[in-house]
Amino acid sequence: MTLDEFRTRAEAHKNDAGVAINAAVDATALEAARTQVWSRTIQQSFSKALGELPAEDRREAGRVFNELKMHVDGVLEERQRAIDATQRTQSTSQIDLTMPARARWRGGKHPVTLVIDEIVGIFRELGFTVALGPESESEWYNFGSLNFPPDHPAMDMHDTFYLGEGALLRTHTSPVQVRTLQRSAPPLRILAPGMAYRVDPFDASHAPAFPQIEGLAVDEGISFVDLKATLTHFAQRFFGKTRTRFRPSFFPFTEPSAEMDVECRLCEGVGCSACKGTGWMEILGSGMVHPSVLEAAGVDSERYTGWAFGMGPGRIAMLRYGLPDIRLLYDSDVRFLEQVAE
Ligand code: DAH
């Protein structure tokens, strides 16, 4: 082996290695090429050739070999960079920028809350403000002050959750009428949304805990005309241009009392299963505040008169969204709720 032969061999390996490395198209192929160009056989053949050289040429041959090694390492590195770069562009080109964004769950208001907000909004325009009262009530506020005589069968209308020691879960929002009148002297117009509770089965049309909205207007010279005009205005704002009717009714805390119906939203008055063939749907109870309720609250019933109403926003949400079962509103199933949520 001469120095020239050694040079030729180094040159040949430089070319072979270059070809092998640049043929590699991905990381795996490059690893294979790396092992191949510096295989044990190749390393051994070079060291054998070095050993065969005359002693005075070995230094120069060592330099040639080092140069070869650095060159091949450089080619490997360059190829590695090129493969990395194509992989990067390949993986970004798999991102489809025209795909619609994944929808984000933002949360939303419950259908009953939407209905309450809308009702409060309509009455706010008419000068009504919101008043609140406790859900745990005394018997007196829930019944006595509202002119339910003791042991009168009227109290059977409400199956009550008693908490003991004269306390109970309020069966309606009407006690807020008395509490508010005790706090603020008339004239006043209030709306009292809140939960009420009754011992009822949880079925398609009943829930043991349900929302109510109470309304109350007290001033000098308030008459049934105010009641009818205000509630008719409300119904038309809420349901759109629709016919309404008042039916005589009974509540211990109003005299006279009336229930208000709107034309059935589903059949437009023709009669269907939702309105039990009547063409009407009841939306609230109302009446002129009974003088003894005003007196119980410390209001002079000779000077002041008032009207009141109570309605169930759960029922109204059923009408509005055409729901067949009240449990849909209270089951908290987001698959239903997100269809309505705003
Ligand atoms: N409190 C009654 C109930 O829960 C609803 C009601 C009727 C409220 C007439 C009123 C009213 O203020 O005037 O069934």
Short mmCIF file of C-alpha atoms and ligand atoms in Angstrom, two decimals:
data_model
loop_
_atom_site.label_atom_id
_atom_site.label_comp_id
_atom_site.label_asym_id
_atom_site.label_seq_id
_atom_site.Cartn_x
_atom_site.Cartn_y
_atom_site.Cartn_z
CA MET A 1 0.00 0.00 0.00
CA THR A 2 1.40 3.37 -1.02
CA LEU A 3 0.32 6.79 0.11
CA ASP A 4 -1.25 7.45 -3.30
CA GLU A 5 -3.24 4.24 -3.11
CA PHE A 6 -4.40 5.25 0.37
CA ARG A 7 -5.48 8.63 -1.00
CA THR A 8 -7.41 6.97 -3.85
CA ARG A 9 -9.15 4.67 -1.40
CA ALA A 10 -10.09 7.59 0.85
CA GLU A 11 -11.39 9.52 -2.17
CA ALA A 12 -13.44 6.51 -3.31
CA HIS A 13 -14.99 6.11 0.12
CA LYS A 14 -15.77 9.82 0.21
CA ASN A 15 -17.81 9.40 -2.99
CA ASP A 16 -19.49 6.13 -1.94
CA ALA A 17 -20.41 7.59 1.45
CA GLY A 18 -21.79 10.77 -0.18
CA VAL A 19 -24.01 8.74 -2.50
CA ALA A 20 -25.25 6.46 0.31
CA ILE A 21 -25.99 9.34 2.67
CA ASN A 22 -27.78 11.52 0.14
CA ALA A 23 -29.95 8.60 -0.94
CA ALA A 24 -31.47 8.50 2.56
CA VAL A 25 -34.97 10.06 2.46
CA ASP A 26 -35.95 9.79 6.12
CA ALA A 27 -34.48 9.49 9.60
CA THR A 28 -34.46 5.68 9.57
CA ALA A 29 -32.70 5.48 6.22
CA LEU A 30 -30.14 8.04 7.38
CA GLU A 31 -29.37 5.99 10.50
CA ALA A 32 -28.82 2.95 8.27
CA ALA A 33 -26.51 4.96 6.00
CA ARG A 34 -24.58 6.27 9.03
CA THR A 35 -23.87 2.73 10.26
CA GLN A 36 -23.08 1.58 6.74
CA VAL A 37 -20.49 4.30 5.89
CA TRP A 38 -18.61 3.76 9.16
CA SER A 39 -19.16 0.04 9.48
CA ARG A 40 -16.69 -2.05 11.43
CA THR A 41 -15.42 -3.60 8.16
CA ILE A 42 -14.70 -0.21 6.66
CA GLN A 43 -12.97 1.05 9.81
CA GLN A 44 -10.89 -2.11 9.97
CA SER A 45 -9.91 -1.92 6.30
CA PHE A 46 -8.70 1.67 6.79
CA SER A 47 -6.65 0.87 9.88
CA LYS A 48 -5.22 -2.17 8.12
CA ALA A 49 -4.21 0.03 5.13
CA LEU A 50 -2.62 2.55 7.51
CA GLY A 51 -0.59 -0.24 9.09
CA GLU A 52 0.67 -1.34 5.69
CA LEU A 53 2.10 2.09 4.82
CA PRO A 54 5.79 2.92 5.21
CA ALA A 55 6.35 4.63 8.57
CA GLU A 56 7.21 8.06 7.03
CA ASP A 57 3.86 8.24 5.14
CA ARG A 58 1.67 7.38 8.08
CA ARG A 59 1.45 10.90 9.40
CA GLU A 60 0.19 12.26 6.05
CA ALA A 61 -2.18 9.29 5.67
CA GLY A 62 -3.59 9.99 9.16
CA ARG A 63 -4.29 13.56 8.06
CA VAL A 64 -6.04 12.32 4.89
CA PHE A 65 -8.13 9.90 6.95
CA ASN A 66 -9.13 12.63 9.43
CA GLU A 67 -10.16 14.86 6.57
CA LEU A 68 -12.25 12.03 5.12
CA LYS A 69 -13.93 11.50 8.47
CA MET A 70 -14.73 15.18 8.93
CA HIS A 71 -16.08 15.41 5.42
CA VAL A 72 -18.35 12.39 5.81
CA ASP A 73 -19.58 13.65 9.21
CA GLY A 74 -20.36 16.98 7.58
CA VAL A 75 -22.39 15.31 4.82
CA LEU A 76 -24.27 13.28 7.44
CA GLU A 77 -25.10 16.41 9.41
CA GLU A 78 -26.28 18.28 6.37
CA ARG A 79 -28.49 15.39 5.30
CA GLN A 80 -29.92 15.21 8.81
CA ARG A 81 -30.88 18.91 8.68
CA ALA A 82 -32.54 18.47 5.29
CA ILE A 83 -34.60 15.50 6.51
CA ASP A 84 -35.67 17.38 9.67
CA ALA A 85 -36.82 20.32 7.57
CA THR A 86 -38.94 18.24 5.19
CA GLN A 87 -40.50 16.44 8.13
CA ARG A 88 -41.47 19.78 9.65
CA THR A 89 -43.15 20.99 6.48
CA GLN A 90 -44.85 17.65 6.03
CA SER A 91 -46.35 17.72 9.49
CA THR A 92 -47.55 21.31 9.13
CA SER A 93 -49.06 20.59 5.74
CA GLN A 94 -51.24 17.98 7.47
CA ILE A 95 -52.96 20.80 9.41
CA ASP A 96 -56.12 21.78 7.54
CA LEU A 97 -56.45 25.49 8.20
CA THR A 98 -59.88 25.57 6.57
CA MET A 99 -61.36 23.20 9.17
CA PRO A 100 -64.01 24.84 11.37
CA ALA A 101 -62.78 25.59 14.88
CA ARG A 102 -63.79 23.21 17.65
CA ALA A 103 -66.84 24.66 19.38
CA ARG A 104 -66.19 25.91 22.89
CA TRP A 105 -68.71 25.22 25.68
CA ARG A 106 -69.33 28.63 27.14
CA GLY A 107 -72.12 27.83 29.55
CA GLY A 108 -75.42 29.65 29.29
CA LYS A 109 -78.54 30.68 31.11
CA HIS A 110 -81.10 28.06 32.05
CA PRO A 111 -84.41 28.32 30.12
CA VAL A 112 -86.26 29.17 33.34
CA THR A 113 -83.75 31.93 34.11
CA LEU A 114 -84.19 33.29 30.58
CA VAL A 115 -87.95 33.40 31.10
CA ILE A 116 -87.62 35.09 34.52
CA ASP A 117 -85.18 37.67 33.12
CA GLU A 118 -87.54 38.46 30.27
CA ILE A 119 -90.59 38.79 32.53
CA VAL A 120 -88.69 40.99 34.98
CA GLY A 121 -87.52 43.09 32.00
CA ILE A 122 -91.07 43.66 30.74
CA PHE A 123 -92.36 44.67 34.17
CA ARG A 124 -89.32 46.83 34.83
CA GLU A 125 -90.42 49.04 31.93
CA LEU A 126 -93.71 49.50 33.80
CA GLY A 127 -91.97 50.66 36.97
CA PHE A 128 -91.78 47.36 38.86
CA THR A 129 -88.64 46.63 40.89
CA VAL A 130 -87.44 43.27 42.19
CA ALA A 131 -88.05 42.31 45.84
CA LEU A 132 -86.90 39.11 47.54
CA GLY A 133 -87.95 37.13 50.61
CA PRO A 134 -86.77 34.02 52.49
CA GLU A 135 -87.54 30.49 51.28
CA SER A 136 -87.81 29.30 54.86
CA GLU A 137 -90.92 31.10 56.10
CA SER A 138 -93.11 31.30 59.16
CA GLU A 139 -96.64 29.92 59.04
CA TRP A 140 -97.91 33.42 59.59
CA TYR A 141 -96.24 34.94 56.53
CA ASN A 142 -97.02 31.96 54.32
CA PHE A 143 -100.66 31.53 55.40
CA GLY A 144 -101.94 33.70 58.26
CA SER A 145 -100.99 37.09 56.89
CA LEU A 146 -102.41 36.07 53.53
CA ASN A 147 -105.87 35.56 54.99
CA PHE A 148 -105.78 31.75 55.12
CA PRO A 149 -108.04 31.14 58.19
CA PRO A 150 -106.53 28.67 60.70
CA ASP A 151 -107.44 25.10 59.74
CA HIS A 152 -109.43 26.38 56.80
CA PRO A 153 -109.63 23.83 53.98
CA ALA A 154 -107.97 26.42 51.74
CA MET A 155 -104.70 25.42 53.36
CA ASP A 156 -105.13 21.95 51.91
CA MET A 157 -104.52 23.52 48.53
CA HIS A 158 -100.87 23.55 49.53
CA ASP A 159 -99.15 20.44 50.76
CA THR A 160 -96.47 21.93 52.89
CA PHE A 161 -92.95 20.89 53.89
CA TYR A 162 -92.90 21.78 57.60
CA LEU A 163 -89.48 22.47 59.11
CA GLY A 164 -90.65 22.43 62.76
CA GLU A 165 -91.07 25.25 65.32
CA GLY A 166 -93.55 27.10 63.11
CA ALA A 167 -91.16 27.26 60.15
CA LEU A 168 -91.87 25.84 56.72
CA LEU A 169 -90.62 25.96 53.16
CA ARG A 170 -92.75 28.64 51.54
CA THR A 171 -95.44 27.12 49.33
CA HIS A 172 -95.63 30.22 47.16
CA THR A 173 -93.93 33.60 46.74
CA SER A 174 -96.99 35.49 48.03
CA PRO A 175 -95.49 36.05 51.54
CA VAL A 176 -93.05 38.47 49.86
CA GLN A 177 -96.07 40.77 49.33
CA VAL A 178 -96.53 41.19 53.08
CA ARG A 179 -92.81 41.38 53.87
CA THR A 180 -92.31 44.11 51.28
CA LEU A 181 -95.33 46.14 52.36
CA GLN A 182 -94.06 46.00 55.94
CA ARG A 183 -90.70 47.38 54.84
CA SER A 184 -91.79 50.03 52.34
CA ALA A 185 -94.91 52.15 52.40
CA PRO A 186 -97.07 52.35 49.24
CA PRO A 187 -97.14 53.38 46.48
CA LEU A 188 -95.13 50.40 45.32
CA ARG A 189 -94.84 48.02 42.41
CA ILE A 190 -92.71 44.93 42.86
CA LEU A 191 -91.89 41.64 41.24
CA ALA A 192 -90.69 38.80 43.50
CA PRO A 193 -89.09 35.85 41.69
CA GLY A 194 -87.99 32.88 43.79
CA MET A 195 -88.36 29.21 44.61
CA ALA A 196 -91.43 27.67 46.22
CA TYR A 197 -91.91 24.15 47.61
CA ARG A 198 -94.80 21.70 47.87
CA VAL A 199 -95.13 18.03 48.74
CA ASP A 200 -95.81 16.97 45.19
CA PRO A 201 -94.64 13.99 43.18
CA PHE A 202 -91.93 14.76 40.63
CA ASP A 203 -93.81 13.96 37.43
CA ALA A 204 -94.44 15.39 33.97
CA SER A 205 -96.33 18.40 35.29
CA HIS A 206 -95.23 18.76 38.95
CA ALA A 207 -91.99 19.41 40.77
CA PRO A 208 -91.62 19.59 44.57
CA ALA A 209 -89.37 22.65 44.15
CA PHE A 210 -90.33 25.15 41.48
CA PRO A 211 -89.87 28.80 40.63
CA GLN A 212 -92.61 31.41 40.97
CA ILE A 213 -92.89 35.09 40.22
CA GLU A 214 -95.11 37.22 42.39
CA GLY A 215 -96.26 40.66 41.30
CA LEU A 216 -97.79 43.37 43.47
CA ALA A 217 -98.97 46.92 42.82
CA VAL A 218 -100.39 49.01 45.68
CA ASP A 219 -101.42 52.65 45.50
CA GLU A 220 -104.41 54.92 46.05
CA GLY A 221 -107.17 54.28 43.53
CA ILE A 222 -105.81 51.05 42.01
CA SER A 223 -108.64 49.05 40.44
CA PHE A 224 -109.26 45.84 38.52
CA VAL A 225 -108.74 47.88 35.34
CA ASP A 226 -105.05 48.28 36.26
CA LEU A 227 -104.74 44.53 36.82
CA LYS A 228 -106.36 43.63 33.52
CA ALA A 229 -104.56 46.24 31.47
CA THR A 230 -101.14 45.47 32.92
CA LEU A 231 -101.42 41.69 32.64
CA THR A 232 -102.83 41.88 29.11
CA HIS A 233 -99.97 44.17 28.11
CA PHE A 234 -97.53 41.70 29.65
CA ALA A 235 -99.04 38.70 27.83
CA GLN A 236 -98.84 40.48 24.49
CA ARG A 237 -95.25 41.55 25.08
CA PHE A 238 -94.21 38.08 26.13
CA PHE A 239 -96.20 35.86 23.77
CA GLY A 240 -96.77 38.27 20.90
CA LYS A 241 -100.17 39.49 19.70
CA THR A 242 -102.39 36.91 21.32
CA ARG A 243 -105.86 36.73 22.75
CA THR A 244 -106.20 36.55 26.53
CA ARG A 245 -109.08 35.89 28.90
CA PHE A 246 -109.75 36.16 32.62
CA ARG A 247 -111.72 33.51 34.49
CA PRO A 248 -113.15 34.02 37.97
CA SER A 249 -111.24 32.05 40.58
CA PHE A 250 -110.56 31.88 44.30
CA PHE A 251 -107.51 32.70 46.41
CA PRO A 252 -107.78 33.59 50.11
CA PHE A 253 -105.52 36.64 49.63
CA THR A 254 -107.40 38.26 46.71
CA GLU A 255 -110.98 39.42 46.22
CA PRO A 256 -112.09 39.22 43.48
CA SER A 257 -109.70 36.64 42.04
CA ALA A 258 -109.09 35.67 38.44
CA GLU A 259 -107.00 33.29 36.44
CA MET A 260 -105.56 34.48 33.18
CA ASP A 261 -105.36 32.32 30.06
CA VAL A 262 -103.58 32.95 26.78
CA GLU A 263 -104.58 31.39 23.51
CA CYS A 264 -102.84 28.01 23.19
CA ARG A 265 -99.45 28.57 21.59
CA LEU A 266 -99.52 25.26 19.76
CA CYS A 267 -102.95 25.17 18.12
CA GLU A 268 -103.70 28.91 18.14
CA GLY A 269 -107.03 28.42 19.85
CA VAL A 270 -108.33 25.49 17.82
CA GLY A 271 -107.91 22.94 20.62
CA CYS A 272 -105.19 20.32 20.90
CA SER A 273 -103.78 17.84 23.39
CA ALA A 274 -101.53 20.46 25.00
CA CYS A 275 -104.51 22.65 25.94
CA LYS A 276 -106.80 19.66 26.53
CA GLY A 277 -108.98 20.74 23.65
CA THR A 278 -109.90 24.12 25.18
CA GLY A 279 -107.73 26.34 22.96
CA TRP A 280 -106.50 28.18 26.11
CA MET A 281 -103.58 27.85 28.47
CA GLU A 282 -103.59 29.15 32.02
CA ILE A 283 -100.56 31.29 32.79
CA LEU A 284 -101.25 32.94 36.14
CA GLY A 285 -103.46 33.57 39.13
CA SER A 286 -104.32 37.12 40.12
CA GLY A 287 -106.74 39.37 41.95
CA MET A 288 -107.33 42.51 43.95
CA VAL A 289 -105.33 42.30 47.18
CA HIS A 290 -107.68 41.33 49.99
CA PRO A 291 -108.11 44.19 52.52
CA SER A 292 -107.04 41.89 55.36
CA VAL A 293 -103.71 41.25 53.64
CA LEU A 294 -103.08 45.00 53.46
CA GLU A 295 -104.07 45.35 57.12
CA ALA A 296 -101.83 42.41 58.12
CA ALA A 297 -98.95 44.27 56.51
CA GLY A 298 -99.87 47.50 58.33
CA VAL A 299 -101.30 49.25 55.27
CA ASP A 300 -104.51 51.30 55.58
CA SER A 301 -106.96 49.37 53.40
CA GLU A 302 -109.42 52.28 53.40
CA ARG A 303 -106.85 54.43 51.67
CA TYR A 304 -104.92 51.96 49.53
CA THR A 305 -105.93 49.23 47.13
CA GLY A 306 -103.77 46.89 45.10
CA TRP A 307 -103.63 43.98 42.73
CA ALA A 308 -101.35 40.98 42.66
CA PHE A 309 -100.49 37.99 40.56
CA GLY A 310 -98.47 34.79 40.81
CA MET A 311 -97.13 32.74 37.97
CA GLY A 312 -94.85 29.78 37.34
CA PRO A 313 -91.95 30.57 35.02
CA GLY A 314 -91.32 26.81 34.69
CA ARG A 315 -94.79 26.36 33.19
CA ILE A 316 -94.23 29.41 31.01
CA ALA A 317 -90.91 28.02 29.79
CA MET A 318 -92.77 24.82 28.83
CA LEU A 319 -95.23 26.87 26.80
CA ARG A 320 -92.51 28.94 25.20
CA TYR A 321 -90.24 26.05 24.24
CA GLY A 322 -93.02 23.52 23.62
CA LEU A 323 -91.80 21.09 26.31
CA PRO A 324 -93.92 18.02 27.03
CA ASP A 325 -92.43 17.28 30.47
CA ILE A 326 -91.45 19.71 33.26
CA ARG A 327 -88.64 17.36 34.37
CA LEU A 328 -86.67 18.39 31.28
CA LEU A 329 -86.21 21.73 33.00
CA TYR A 330 -84.87 20.31 36.24
CA ASP A 331 -82.86 17.27 35.11
CA SER A 332 -79.88 19.44 34.14
CA ASP A 333 -79.22 17.38 31.01
CA VAL A 334 -76.96 19.64 28.96
CA ARG A 335 -78.02 17.92 25.73
CA PHE A 336 -81.42 19.52 26.29
CA LEU A 337 -80.27 22.74 27.97
CA GLU A 338 -77.77 23.69 25.27
CA GLN A 339 -80.56 23.72 22.69
CA VAL A 340 -82.15 26.61 24.53
CA ALA A 341 -79.22 28.32 26.27
CA GLU A 342 -78.31 31.81 25.14
N1 DAH B 1 -99.92 32.16 45.37
C1 DAH B 1 -100.73 31.54 44.36
C2 DAH B 1 -100.27 30.11 44.13
O1 DAH B 1 -99.16 29.79 44.46
C3 DAH B 1 -100.62 32.29 43.07
C4 DAH B 1 -101.26 33.63 43.16
C5 DAH B 1 -102.58 33.79 42.84
C6 DAH B 1 -100.53 34.71 43.57
C7 DAH B 1 -103.19 35.02 42.89
C8 DAH B 1 -101.13 35.97 43.65
C9 DAH B 1 -102.47 36.10 43.31
O2 DAH B 1 -100.49 37.06 44.04
O3 DAH B 1 -103.06 37.34 43.37
O4 DAH B 1 -100.99 29.33 43.56
#
